[in-house]
C-alpha positions as a Python dict, from the first residue, in 0.01 Angstrom:
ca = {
    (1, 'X'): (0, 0, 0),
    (2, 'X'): (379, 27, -20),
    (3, 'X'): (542, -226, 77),
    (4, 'X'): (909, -365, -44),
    (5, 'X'): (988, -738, -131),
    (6, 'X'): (1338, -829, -218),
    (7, 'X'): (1326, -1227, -383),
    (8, 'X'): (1710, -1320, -394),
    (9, 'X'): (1839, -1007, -544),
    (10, 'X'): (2160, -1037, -734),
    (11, 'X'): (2416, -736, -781),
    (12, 'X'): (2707, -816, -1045),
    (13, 'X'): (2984, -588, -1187),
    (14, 'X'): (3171, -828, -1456),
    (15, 'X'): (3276, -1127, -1252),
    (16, 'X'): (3217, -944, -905),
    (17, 'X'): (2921, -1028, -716),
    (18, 'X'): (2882, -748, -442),
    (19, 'X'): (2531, -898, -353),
    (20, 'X'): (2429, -1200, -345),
    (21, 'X'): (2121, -1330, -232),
    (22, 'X'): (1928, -1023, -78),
    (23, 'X'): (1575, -1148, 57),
    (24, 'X'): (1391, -856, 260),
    (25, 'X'): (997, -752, 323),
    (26, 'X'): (918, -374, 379),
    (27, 'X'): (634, -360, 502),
    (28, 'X'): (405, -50, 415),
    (29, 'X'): (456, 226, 649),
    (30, 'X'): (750, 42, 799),
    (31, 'X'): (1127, 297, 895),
    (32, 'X'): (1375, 2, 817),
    (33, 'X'): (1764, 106, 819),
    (34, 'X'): (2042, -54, 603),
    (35, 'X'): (2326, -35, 858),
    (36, 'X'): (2710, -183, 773),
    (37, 'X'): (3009, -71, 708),
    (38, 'X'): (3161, 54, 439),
    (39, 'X'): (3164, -144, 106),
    (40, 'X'): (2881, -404, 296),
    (41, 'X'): (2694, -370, -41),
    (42, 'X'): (2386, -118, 182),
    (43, 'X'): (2403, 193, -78),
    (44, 'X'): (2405, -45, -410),
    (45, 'X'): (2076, -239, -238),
    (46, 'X'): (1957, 69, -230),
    (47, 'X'): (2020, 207, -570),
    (48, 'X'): (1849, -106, -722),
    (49, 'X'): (1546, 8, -510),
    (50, 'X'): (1568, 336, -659),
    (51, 'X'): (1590, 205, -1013),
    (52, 'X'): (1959, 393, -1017),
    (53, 'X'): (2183, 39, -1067),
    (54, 'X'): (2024, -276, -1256),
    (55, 'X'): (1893, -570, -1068),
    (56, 'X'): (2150, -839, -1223),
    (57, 'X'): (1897, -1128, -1042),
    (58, 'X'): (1600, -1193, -857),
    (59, 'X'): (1284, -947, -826),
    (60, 'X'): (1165, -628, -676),
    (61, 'X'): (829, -543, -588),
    (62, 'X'): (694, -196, -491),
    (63, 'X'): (333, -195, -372),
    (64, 'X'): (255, -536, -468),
    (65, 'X'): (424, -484, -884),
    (66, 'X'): (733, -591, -1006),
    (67, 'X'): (931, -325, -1065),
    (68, 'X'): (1290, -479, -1194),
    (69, 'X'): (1284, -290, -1512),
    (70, 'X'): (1100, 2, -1429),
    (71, 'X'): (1235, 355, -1470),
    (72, 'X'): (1287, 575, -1126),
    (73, 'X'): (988, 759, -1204),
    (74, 'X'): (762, 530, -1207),
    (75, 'X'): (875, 374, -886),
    (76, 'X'): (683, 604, -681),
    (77, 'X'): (975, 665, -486),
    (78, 'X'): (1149, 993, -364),
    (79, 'X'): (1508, 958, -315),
    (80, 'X'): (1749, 1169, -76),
    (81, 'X'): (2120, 1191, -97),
    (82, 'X'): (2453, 1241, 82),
    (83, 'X'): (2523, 1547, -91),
    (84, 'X'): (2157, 1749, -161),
    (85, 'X'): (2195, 1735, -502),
    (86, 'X'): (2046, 2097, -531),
    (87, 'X'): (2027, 2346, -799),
    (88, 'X'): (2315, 2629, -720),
    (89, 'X'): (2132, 2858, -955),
    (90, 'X'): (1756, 2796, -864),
    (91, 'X'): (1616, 2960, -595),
    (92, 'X'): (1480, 2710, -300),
    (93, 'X'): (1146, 2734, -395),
    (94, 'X'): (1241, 2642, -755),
    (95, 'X'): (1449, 2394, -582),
    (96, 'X'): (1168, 2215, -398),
    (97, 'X'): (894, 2308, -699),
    (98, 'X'): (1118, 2165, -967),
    (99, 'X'): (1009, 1806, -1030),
    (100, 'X'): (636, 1903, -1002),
    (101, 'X'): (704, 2162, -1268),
    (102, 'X'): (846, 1867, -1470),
    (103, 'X'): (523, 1698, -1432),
    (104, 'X'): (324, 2000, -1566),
    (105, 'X'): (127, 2025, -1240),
    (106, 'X'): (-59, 2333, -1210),
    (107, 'X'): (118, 2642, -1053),
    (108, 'X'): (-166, 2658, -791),
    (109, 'X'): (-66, 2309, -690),
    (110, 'X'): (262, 2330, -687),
    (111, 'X'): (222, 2686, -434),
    (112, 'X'): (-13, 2499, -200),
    (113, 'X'): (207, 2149, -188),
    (114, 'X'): (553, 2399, -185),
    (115, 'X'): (389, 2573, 99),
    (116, 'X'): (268, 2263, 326),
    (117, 'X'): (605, 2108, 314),
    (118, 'X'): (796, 2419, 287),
    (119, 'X'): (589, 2514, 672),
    (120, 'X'): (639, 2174, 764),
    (121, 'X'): (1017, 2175, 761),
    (122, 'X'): (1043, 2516, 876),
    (123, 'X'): (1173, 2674, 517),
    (124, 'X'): (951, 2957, 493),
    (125, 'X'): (1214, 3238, 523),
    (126, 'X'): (1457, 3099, 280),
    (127, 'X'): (1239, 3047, -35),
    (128, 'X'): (1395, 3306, -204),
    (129, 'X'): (1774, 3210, -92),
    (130, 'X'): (1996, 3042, -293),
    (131, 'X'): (2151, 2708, -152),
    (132, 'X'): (2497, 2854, -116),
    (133, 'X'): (2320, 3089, 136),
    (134, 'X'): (2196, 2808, 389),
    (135, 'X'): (2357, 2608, 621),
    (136, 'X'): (2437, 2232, 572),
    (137, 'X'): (2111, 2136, 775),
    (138, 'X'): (1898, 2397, 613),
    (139, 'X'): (1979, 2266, 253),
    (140, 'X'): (1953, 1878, 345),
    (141, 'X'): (1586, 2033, 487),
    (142, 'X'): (1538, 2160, 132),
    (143, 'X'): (1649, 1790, -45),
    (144, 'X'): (1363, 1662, 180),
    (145, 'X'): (1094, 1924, 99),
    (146, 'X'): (1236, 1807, -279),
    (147, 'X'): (1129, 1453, -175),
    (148, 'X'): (837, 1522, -3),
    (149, 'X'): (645, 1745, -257),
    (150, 'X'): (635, 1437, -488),
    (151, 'X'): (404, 1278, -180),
    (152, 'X'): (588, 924, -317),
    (153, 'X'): (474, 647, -182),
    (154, 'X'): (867, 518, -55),
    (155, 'X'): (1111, 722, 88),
    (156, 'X'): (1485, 626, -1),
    (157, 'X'): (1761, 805, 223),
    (158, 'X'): (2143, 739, 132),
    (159, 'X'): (2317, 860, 451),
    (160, 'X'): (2185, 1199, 437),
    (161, 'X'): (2329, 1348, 754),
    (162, 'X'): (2730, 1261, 722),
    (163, 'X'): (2792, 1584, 576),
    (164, 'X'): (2689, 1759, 881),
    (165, 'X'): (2819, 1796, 1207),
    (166, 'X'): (2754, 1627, 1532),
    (167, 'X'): (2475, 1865, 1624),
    (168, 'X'): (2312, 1935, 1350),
    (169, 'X'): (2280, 1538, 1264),
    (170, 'X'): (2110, 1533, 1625),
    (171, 'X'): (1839, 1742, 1506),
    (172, 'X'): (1793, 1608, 1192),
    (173, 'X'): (1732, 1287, 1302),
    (174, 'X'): (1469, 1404, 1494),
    (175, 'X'): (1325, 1604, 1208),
    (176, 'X'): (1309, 1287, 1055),
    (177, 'X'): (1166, 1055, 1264),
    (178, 'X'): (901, 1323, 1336),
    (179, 'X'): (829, 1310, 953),
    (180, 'X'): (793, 945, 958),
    (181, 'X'): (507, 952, 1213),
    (182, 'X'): (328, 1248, 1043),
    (183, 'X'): (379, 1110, 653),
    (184, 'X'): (357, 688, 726),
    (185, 'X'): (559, 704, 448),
    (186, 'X'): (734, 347, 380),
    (187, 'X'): (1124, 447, 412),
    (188, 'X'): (1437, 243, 367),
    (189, 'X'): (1697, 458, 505),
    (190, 'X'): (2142, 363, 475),
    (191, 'X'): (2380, 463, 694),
    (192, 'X'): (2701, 327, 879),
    (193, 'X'): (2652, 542, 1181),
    (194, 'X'): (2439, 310, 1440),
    (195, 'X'): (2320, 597, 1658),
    (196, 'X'): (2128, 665, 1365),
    (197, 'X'): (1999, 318, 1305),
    (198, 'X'): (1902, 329, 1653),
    (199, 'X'): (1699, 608, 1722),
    (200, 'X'): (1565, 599, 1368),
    (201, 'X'): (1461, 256, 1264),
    (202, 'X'): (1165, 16, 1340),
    (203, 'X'): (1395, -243, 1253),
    (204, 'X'): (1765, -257, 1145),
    (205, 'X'): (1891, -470, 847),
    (206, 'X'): (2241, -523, 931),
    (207, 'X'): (2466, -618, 636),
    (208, 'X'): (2810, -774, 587),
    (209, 'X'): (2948, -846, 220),
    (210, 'X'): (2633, -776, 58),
    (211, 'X'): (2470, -1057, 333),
    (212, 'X'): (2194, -969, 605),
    (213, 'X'): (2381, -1060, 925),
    (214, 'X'): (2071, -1011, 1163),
    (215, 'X'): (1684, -841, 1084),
    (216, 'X'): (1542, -706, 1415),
    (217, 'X'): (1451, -373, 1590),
    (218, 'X'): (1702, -217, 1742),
    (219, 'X'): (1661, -371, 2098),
    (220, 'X'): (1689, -731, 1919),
    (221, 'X'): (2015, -633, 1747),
    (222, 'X'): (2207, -487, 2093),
    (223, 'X'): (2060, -734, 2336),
    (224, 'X'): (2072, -1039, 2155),
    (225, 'X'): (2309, -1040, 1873),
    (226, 'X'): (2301, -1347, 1641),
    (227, 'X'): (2640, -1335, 1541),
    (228, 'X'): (2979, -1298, 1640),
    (229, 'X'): (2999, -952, 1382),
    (230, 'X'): (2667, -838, 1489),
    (231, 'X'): (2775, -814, 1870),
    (232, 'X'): (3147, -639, 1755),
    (233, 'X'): (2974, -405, 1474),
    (234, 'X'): (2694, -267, 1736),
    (235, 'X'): (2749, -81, 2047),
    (236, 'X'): (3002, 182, 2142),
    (237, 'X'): (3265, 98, 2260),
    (238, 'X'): (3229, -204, 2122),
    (239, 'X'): (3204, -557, 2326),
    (240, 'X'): (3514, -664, 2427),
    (241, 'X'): (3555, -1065, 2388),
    (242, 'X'): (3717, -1366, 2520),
    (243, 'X'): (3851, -1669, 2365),
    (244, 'X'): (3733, -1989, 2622),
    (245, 'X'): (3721, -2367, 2658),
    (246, 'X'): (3391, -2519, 2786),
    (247, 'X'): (3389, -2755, 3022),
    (248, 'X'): (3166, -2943, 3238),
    (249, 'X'): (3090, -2966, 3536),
    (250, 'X'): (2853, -3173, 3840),
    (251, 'X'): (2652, -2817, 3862),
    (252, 'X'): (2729, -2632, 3541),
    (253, 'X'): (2985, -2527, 3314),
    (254, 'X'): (3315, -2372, 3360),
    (255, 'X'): (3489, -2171, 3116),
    (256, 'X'): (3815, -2097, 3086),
    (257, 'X'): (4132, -1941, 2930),
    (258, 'X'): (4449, -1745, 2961),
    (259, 'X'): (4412, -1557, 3310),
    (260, 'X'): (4035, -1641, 3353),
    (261, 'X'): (3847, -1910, 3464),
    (262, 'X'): (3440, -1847, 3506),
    (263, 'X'): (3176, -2089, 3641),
    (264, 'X'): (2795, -2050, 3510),
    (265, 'X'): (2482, -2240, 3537),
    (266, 'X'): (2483, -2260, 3166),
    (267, 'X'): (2111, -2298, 3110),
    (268, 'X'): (2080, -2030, 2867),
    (269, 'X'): (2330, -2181, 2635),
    (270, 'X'): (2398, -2476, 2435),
    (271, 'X'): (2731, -2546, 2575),
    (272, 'X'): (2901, -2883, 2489),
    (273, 'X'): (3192, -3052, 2643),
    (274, 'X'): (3552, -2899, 2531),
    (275, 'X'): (3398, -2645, 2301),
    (276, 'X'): (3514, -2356, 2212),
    (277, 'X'): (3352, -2015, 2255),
    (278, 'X'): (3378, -1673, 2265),
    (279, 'X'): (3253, -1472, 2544),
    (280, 'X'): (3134, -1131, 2498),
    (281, 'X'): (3078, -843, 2753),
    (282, 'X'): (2972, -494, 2715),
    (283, 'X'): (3116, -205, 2843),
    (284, 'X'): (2792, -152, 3075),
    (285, 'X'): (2752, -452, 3206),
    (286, 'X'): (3101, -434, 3441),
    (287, 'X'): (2999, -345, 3727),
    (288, 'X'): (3265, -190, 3988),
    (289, 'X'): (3285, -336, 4336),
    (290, 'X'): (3523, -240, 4659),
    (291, 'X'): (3617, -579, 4724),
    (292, 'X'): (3679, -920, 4536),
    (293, 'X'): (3409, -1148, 4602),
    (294, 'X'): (3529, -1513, 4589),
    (295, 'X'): (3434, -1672, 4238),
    (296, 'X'): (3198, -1388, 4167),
    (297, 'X'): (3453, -1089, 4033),
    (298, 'X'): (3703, -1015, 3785),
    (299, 'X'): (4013, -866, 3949),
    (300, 'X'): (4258, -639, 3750),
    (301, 'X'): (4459, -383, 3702),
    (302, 'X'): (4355, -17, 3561),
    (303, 'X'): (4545, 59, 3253),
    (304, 'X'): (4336, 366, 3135),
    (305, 'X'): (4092, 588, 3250),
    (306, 'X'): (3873, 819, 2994),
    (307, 'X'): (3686, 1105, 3148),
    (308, 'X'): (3329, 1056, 2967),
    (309, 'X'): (3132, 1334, 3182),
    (310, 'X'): (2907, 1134, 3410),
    (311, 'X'): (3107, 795, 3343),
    (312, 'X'): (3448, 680, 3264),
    (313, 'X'): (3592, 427, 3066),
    (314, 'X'): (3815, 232, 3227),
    (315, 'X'): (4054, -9, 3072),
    (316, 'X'): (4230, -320, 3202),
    (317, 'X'): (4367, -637, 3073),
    (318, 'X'): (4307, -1057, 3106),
    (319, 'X'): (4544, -1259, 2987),
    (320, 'X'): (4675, -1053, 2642),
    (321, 'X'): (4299, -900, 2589),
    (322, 'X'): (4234, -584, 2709),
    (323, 'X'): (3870, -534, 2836),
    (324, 'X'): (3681, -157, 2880),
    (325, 'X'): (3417, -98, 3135),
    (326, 'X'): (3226, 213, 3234),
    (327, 'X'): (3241, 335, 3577),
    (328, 'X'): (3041, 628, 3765),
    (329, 'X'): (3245, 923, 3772),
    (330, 'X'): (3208, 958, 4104),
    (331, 'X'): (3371, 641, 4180),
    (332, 'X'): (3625, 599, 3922),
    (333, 'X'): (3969, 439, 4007),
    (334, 'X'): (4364, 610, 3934),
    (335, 'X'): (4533, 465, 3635),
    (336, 'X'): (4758, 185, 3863),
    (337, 'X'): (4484, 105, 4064),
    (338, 'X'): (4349, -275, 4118),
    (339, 'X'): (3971, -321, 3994),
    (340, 'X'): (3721, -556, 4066),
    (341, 'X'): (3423, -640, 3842),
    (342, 'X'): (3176, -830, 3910),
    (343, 'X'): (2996, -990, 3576),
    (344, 'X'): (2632, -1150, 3565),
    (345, 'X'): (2590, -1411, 3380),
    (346, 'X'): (2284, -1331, 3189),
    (347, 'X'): (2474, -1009, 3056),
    (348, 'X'): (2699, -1211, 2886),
    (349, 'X'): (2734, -1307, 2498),
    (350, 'X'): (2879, -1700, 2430),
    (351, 'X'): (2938, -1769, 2053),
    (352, 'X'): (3068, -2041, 1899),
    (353, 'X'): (3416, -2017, 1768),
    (354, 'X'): (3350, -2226, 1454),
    (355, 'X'): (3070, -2104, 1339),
    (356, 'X'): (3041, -1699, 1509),
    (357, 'X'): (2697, -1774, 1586),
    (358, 'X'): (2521, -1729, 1934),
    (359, 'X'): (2480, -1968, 2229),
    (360, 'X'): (2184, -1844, 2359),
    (361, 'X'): (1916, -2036, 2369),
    (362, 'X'): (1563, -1874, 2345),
    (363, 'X'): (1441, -1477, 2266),
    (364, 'X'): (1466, -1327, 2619),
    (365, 'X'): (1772, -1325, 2885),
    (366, 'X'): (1671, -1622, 3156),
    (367, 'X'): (1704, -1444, 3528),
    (368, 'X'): (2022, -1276, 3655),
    (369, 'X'): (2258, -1573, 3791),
    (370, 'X'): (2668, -1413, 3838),
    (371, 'X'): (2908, -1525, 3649),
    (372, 'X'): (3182, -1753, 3936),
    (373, 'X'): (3486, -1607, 3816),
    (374, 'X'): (3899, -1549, 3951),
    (375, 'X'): (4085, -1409, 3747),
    (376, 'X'): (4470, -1336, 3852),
    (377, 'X'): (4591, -986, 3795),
}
């Protein structure tokens, strides 16, 4: 068994508290991501898993013992980082044999566990290369096999693929994931890109200022963000939003602001009378029509359009806000051209205004009912 528990973890430097109150189970087996931007506190969480920054407050457990003041090797944890962290002047397989050479394992051991990971990741013809002679994907491959030969019981990654380009980070996550599955390895894995949280994690810890925002996979964490940050932070482009007053009416609620004025049966949400909210849509969720239909579409004008290949990204404005929506291709509209956009209502996002936190009432989306909406151009 390898599972994590974080109780209230505390992170000071001096009088700066860059975590405060981090509660989290791992369990064993389990591909959880630390995803945030930069300076959300993800890497230092990490590093106090590793053993690599003190634990100010709270506890740690690893595998069921508390592990707050134990040294990194005796975590049973492998850690990988940003930037390899190889040995210019070692060979790979010295690379990848090192820290079982530091353990005074037996050179037969050390050839059969440098050859199993070594044919698992593909390294074979490069044992005898130095680092400087291998791409940027073949020596984060190498950090891994580094990792792996230890057969540790967590994995720690600290954004391993930003070094690398678009392509090679494509692969890489899949060389990764396809670890996972073969290893069950318990892994807690940082990052700031949220492709990779997506395709990568079993569930996503999503952190802002050193706080957990939302815990969920990564279908929880798109389609039914808990906060106002969480819906922003995740998806590109990102959600364009609304400011709105609530108000109600003999069938439902309308909502309304500058330019925009939307009726909805409401049922989903916990409205109030003369709230406030904030109404988010996705990009996606637009969706183009020839002709306004009365109290059911959005009507505009097209301000951009963005060749994406097999979409485009068109951009228009209500009120002051401008809005982005994807569009076929085939059928996209001239810059200059009016739009309509017609907007169901269980594919939008209500928060509160106070408080950032979701409307939504419930775990899954009620059925599709469109949002009743004119808005002037």
């Amino acid at each position: 068994m390898a599972g994590i528990v974080c109780k209230h973890l505390n992170k000071k430097y001096g009088e700066v508290e860059v975590v405060p109150d981090f509660n989290l189970e791992v369990e064993d087996h389990e591909f959880v991501v630390f995803l945030g931007p930069s300076g959300c506190g993800k890497s230092t969480i990490l590093r106090m898993l590793a053993g690599l920054e003190d634990i100010t407050g709270g506890e740690l457990s690893i595998g069921g013992k508390i592990v707050n003041d134990a040294e990194p090797g005796d975590r049973g944890i492998a850690m990988v980082f940003q930037n390899y962290a190889l040995y210019p002047h070692m060979s790979i397989k010295d690379n990848i044999a090192f820290g079982l050479r530091r353990l005074k394992t037996s050179k037969k051991e050390i050839n059969e566990r440098v050859d199993a990971v070594t044919k698992m990741l593909g390294l074979e013809p490069y044992l005898d290369r130095k680092p400087t002679e291998l791409s940027g994907g073949q020596q984060q491959r190498v950090a891994i096999a580094r990792a792996m030969i230890k057969t540790p019981d967590v994995f720690l990654f600290d954004e391993p693929l930003s070094n690398l380009d678009a392509k090679l980070r494509a692969h890489m996550r899949y060389e990764i994931a396809r670890l996972h599955k073969e290893l069950k390895t318990t892994s807690v894995y940082v990052t700031h890109d949220q492709m990779e949280a997506m395709t990568l994690a079993d569930r996503i810890v999503l952190l802002n200022a050193g706080e957990i925002e939302q815990v969920g996979s990564p279908e929880e964490i798109y389609d039914y963000p808990e906060t106002l940050f969480v819906a922003g932070f995740i998806g590109t482009p990102s959600m364009s939003f609304l400011d709105l007053d609530v108000s109600k009416t003999s069938d439902g609620w309308t909502l309304s602001g500058t330019g925009i004025v939307l009726e909805i049966a409401g049922e989903q949400f916990a409205l109030n009378e003369n709230a406030k909210v904030v109404m988010g849509i996705r990009p996606s969720k637009f969706h183009l029509v020839d002709k306004p239909i009365h109290g059911k579409t959005v009507t505009s004008r097209a301000e951009f359009v963005e060749f994406h290949g097999d979409e485009v990204l068109v951009g228009f404005s209500i009120g002051e806000t401008q809005i982005t929506a994807f569009v076929k291709a085939g059928n996209r509209p001239q810059e200059g051209d009016t739009v309509h956009f017609a907007v169901e209502e269980n594919e939008i996002h209500l928060f509160d205004k106070k408080s950032e936190r979701t409307l939504r009432q419930g775990t899954s989306p009620s059925a599709a009912s469109p949002v009743l909406a004119e808005v002037g151009t």
